[in-house]
Amino acid sequence: MQTSNSLLSCLPEDFIFGVATAAYQIEGAAQLDGRRPSIWDDFAHAGGNVANNDSGDVACDHYHLWQSDLDLIKSLNMDAYRFSFAWPRVIPTGKGATNEKGIAFYDRLIDGCLERGLAPFATLYHWDLPSDLQQYGGWTHRDTAFAFADYAEVITKHFGDRLASLTTFNEPWCSSILSYLYGVHAPGKKDISLTLKCLHNQHLGHGLAVQRIKNTNPDLATGIVLNLQSVYPATNNEADKAAATRHEIFHNSAFLDPLFKGHYPAEFITELAHHLPEKWEDDLNTIHQPLDFWGLNYYTPIRINADDNPNALYPKSLAASPENCERTDIGWEVAADTFEELMIKVYEQYTLPPVYITENGACINDEPIDGVISDVRRQDYLDQHISAMIRAHKAGVPVRGYFAWSLMDNFEWAEGYDMRFGLVHVDYATQKRTIKQSGYWYAELGKAQLARRA
Ligand code: FCB
């Protein structure tokens, strides 16, 4: 197997490497300087939703440690930093008045990136909806899409000329299906009808926001980040194959088709249209906006069995748990070939703009031993997946950059602080950062790419 470093020359010289984070997972300072709560503050504080009842109250205290964190990114030889704005810091009640102190924080952060030669790749929505909007139904209410578009305009006006790109949503699958059908993420509902309202209103919010971003600053590269599932039938039997196809329609095409083709998949409509908001058809043109790029977040494949329970909901699929496969510490299967296959397949099926790998990484919970974190399994994971991405590039996929998830260990949503994805270890008692072996390895890759441009 070739290593990613030896394959680097297959990439264009302007291909970028970066690291990614998200506001609620790292910032902390949850009650400071005018920020109001988000649905994740409420969900975590309610108890019973997050491992150990952890919350993002303090997280990595990045709100105060942002300067040394940016220095750390620079020391890893990165080109770019992907982060998200916290909507409740910028517009605390979700709509209306902006918060000068919140805006000032992102001014410091973005200027700090530019001073260090790091390209700022920003996300508008990485799941921290202002709680004041949730009171009116949050994403299940159509008005939230319009509030989101207003927020997009505020951000574009103020920061747009300093950003390398702006993304509307991070993984709308998580903020709709995982949050409203499976109940795993905030606000923790299990209701198919609410799920489809939320999903559609997020699509609408995306379309409206893209229009507002482009009307405000036509030069700002605009996109969306999707966590497409890489779906395989668990066996060769016909029932499992059919279930895998249905699973893909519900979990992938329900996002890709409206965003990039301007309609929902036919089977999805036959099965589920009665749950969509009234007059959903009228929104399709707004949802289908031209984009400058899209982002793919990828971690693991999913193997599917048919769900033969007569009461099972569409798509009647169950995730199988393969035996004897390599897994990361969160239990996710490691299979880098599936990453390459997904990238190639999605470009065969859709006409898409260029892609950035906006997240990829591994949960490996290795702790320091004598101050050293030898996270060999994370290094291997990254090496295998970056190599797979380079093979997809060679096969013709227009991939422009790669962001490792994550810069540092952080609040891993429902898993709390137990699950560590960082290239940099965080000691939460002291906020001490320690670069892991994988971080040093990734820094070498970044250095080699910088050297190609010298
Ligand atoms: C993705 C999220 C990111 C992080 C990783 C592990 O789904 O976008 O915030 O939690 O998973």
PDB file of N, CA and C and ligand atoms in Angstrom, residues 22 25 82 126-127 170-171 174 227 297 299 332 359 405 410-413 421, ligand 1:
ATOM      1  N   ALA A  22     -15.701  22.814  15.304  1.00  0.00           N
ATOM      2  CA  ALA A  22     -17.029  23.438  15.290  1.00  0.00           C
ATOM      3  C   ALA A  22     -17.224  24.191  16.598  1.00  0.00           C
ATOM      4  N   GLN A  25     -18.351  22.619  19.966  1.00  0.00           N
ATOM      5  CA  GLN A  25     -17.467  21.551  20.420  1.00  0.00           C
ATOM      6  C   GLN A  25     -16.185  22.068  21.077  1.00  0.00           C
ATOM      7  N   ARG A  82     -10.922  25.243   9.158  1.00  0.00           N
ATOM      8  CA  ARG A  82     -12.377  25.189   9.036  1.00  0.00           C
ATOM      9  C   ARG A  82     -12.990  25.268  10.435  1.00  0.00           C
ATOM     10  N   HIS A 126     -23.410  24.622  12.438  1.00  0.00           N
ATOM     11  CA  HIS A 126     -22.925  23.313  12.891  1.00  0.00           C
ATOM     12  C   HIS A 126     -23.731  22.959  14.150  1.00  0.00           C
ATOM     13  N   TRP A 127     -25.073  23.041  14.013  1.00  0.00           N
ATOM     14  CA  TRP A 127     -26.048  22.420  14.913  1.00  0.00           C
ATOM     15  C   TRP A 127     -26.462  23.218  16.144  1.00  0.00           C
ATOM     16  N   ASN A 170     -23.540  22.253   8.013  1.00  0.00           N
ATOM     17  CA  ASN A 170     -22.715  21.069   8.206  1.00  0.00           C
ATOM     18  C   ASN A 170     -23.643  19.877   8.447  1.00  0.00           C
ATOM     19  N   GLU A 171     -23.581  18.901   7.553  1.00  0.00           N
ATOM     20  CA  GLU A 171     -24.283  17.628   7.751  1.00  0.00           C
ATOM     21  C   GLU A 171     -25.753  17.799   8.121  1.00  0.00           C
ATOM     22  N   CYS A 174     -27.545  15.054  10.041  1.00  0.00           N
ATOM     23  CA  CYS A 174     -27.489  14.970  11.511  1.00  0.00           C
ATOM     24  C   CYS A 174     -28.515  15.896  12.151  1.00  0.00           C
ATOM     25  N   ASN A 227     -22.679  14.657   4.877  1.00  0.00           N
ATOM     26  CA  ASN A 227     -22.041  13.404   5.328  1.00  0.00           C
ATOM     27  C   ASN A 227     -22.735  12.267   4.609  1.00  0.00           C
ATOM     28  N   ASN A 297     -17.991  14.982   4.287  1.00  0.00           N
ATOM     29  CA  ASN A 297     -17.441  14.469   5.547  1.00  0.00           C
ATOM     30  C   ASN A 297     -17.533  12.957   5.504  1.00  0.00           C
ATOM     31  N   TYR A 299     -16.320   9.122   7.352  1.00  0.00           N
ATOM     32  CA  TYR A 299     -15.671   8.373   8.431  1.00  0.00           C
ATOM     33  C   TYR A 299     -15.685   6.860   8.216  1.00  0.00           C
ATOM     34  N   TRP A 332     -16.585   2.524  14.967  1.00  0.00           N
ATOM     35  CA  TRP A 332     -16.831   2.686  13.533  1.00  0.00           C
ATOM     36  C   TRP A 332     -15.827   1.873  12.725  1.00  0.00           C
ATOM     37  N   GLU A 359     -14.250  16.890   6.425  1.00  0.00           N
ATOM     38  CA  GLU A 359     -13.949  16.171   7.668  1.00  0.00           C
ATOM     39  C   GLU A 359     -13.575  14.737   7.330  1.00  0.00           C
ATOM     40  N   TRP A 405     -10.469  15.940  10.765  1.00  0.00           N
ATOM     41  CA  TRP A 405     -11.257  16.123  11.984  1.00  0.00           C
ATOM     42  C   TRP A 405     -10.554  15.346  13.087  1.00  0.00           C
ATOM     43  N   ASN A 410     -12.325  17.228  21.606  1.00  0.00           N
ATOM     44  CA  ASN A 410     -13.359  18.216  21.931  1.00  0.00           C
ATOM     45  C   ASN A 410     -14.649  17.533  22.362  1.00  0.00           C
ATOM     46  N   PHE A 411     -15.704  18.321  22.527  1.00  0.00           N
ATOM     47  CA  PHE A 411     -17.012  17.811  22.965  1.00  0.00           C
ATOM     48  C   PHE A 411     -17.644  17.033  21.820  1.00  0.00           C
ATOM     49  N   GLU A 412     -17.612  15.707  21.916  1.00  0.00           N
ATOM     50  CA  GLU A 412     -18.083  14.874  20.811  1.00  0.00           C
ATOM     51  C   GLU A 412     -19.593  14.602  20.959  1.00  0.00           C
ATOM     52  N   TRP A 413     -20.380  15.673  20.967  1.00  0.00           N
ATOM     53  CA  TRP A 413     -21.848  15.590  20.955  1.00  0.00           C
ATOM     54  C   TRP A 413     -22.364  14.595  22.003  1.00  0.00           C
ATOM     55  N   PHE A 421     -11.111  12.735  19.009  1.00  0.00           N
ATOM     56  CA  PHE A 421     -10.810  12.754  17.562  1.00  0.00           C
ATOM     57  C   PHE A 421      -9.629  13.651  17.228  1.00  0.00           C
TER      58      PHE A 421
HETATM   59  C1  FCB B   1     -19.264  14.670  12.355  1.00  0.00           C
HETATM   60  C2  FCB B   1     -19.474  16.060  12.898  1.00  0.00           C
HETATM   61  C3  FCB B   1     -18.332  16.579  13.725  1.00  0.00           C
HETATM   62  C4  FCB B   1     -17.725  15.502  14.597  1.00  0.00           C
HETATM   63  C5  FCB B   1     -17.427  14.264  13.797  1.00  0.00           C
HETATM   64  C6  FCB B   1     -16.779  13.155  14.567  1.00  0.00           C
HETATM   65  O1  FCB B   1     -20.498  14.071  12.124  1.00  0.00           O
HETATM   66  O2  FCB B   1     -19.698  16.972  11.848  1.00  0.00           O
HETATM   67  O3  FCB B   1     -18.799  17.688  14.458  1.00  0.00           O
HETATM   68  O4  FCB B   1     -18.527  15.262  15.675  1.00  0.00           O
HETATM   69  O5  FCB B   1     -18.595  13.781  13.199  1.00  0.00           O
END
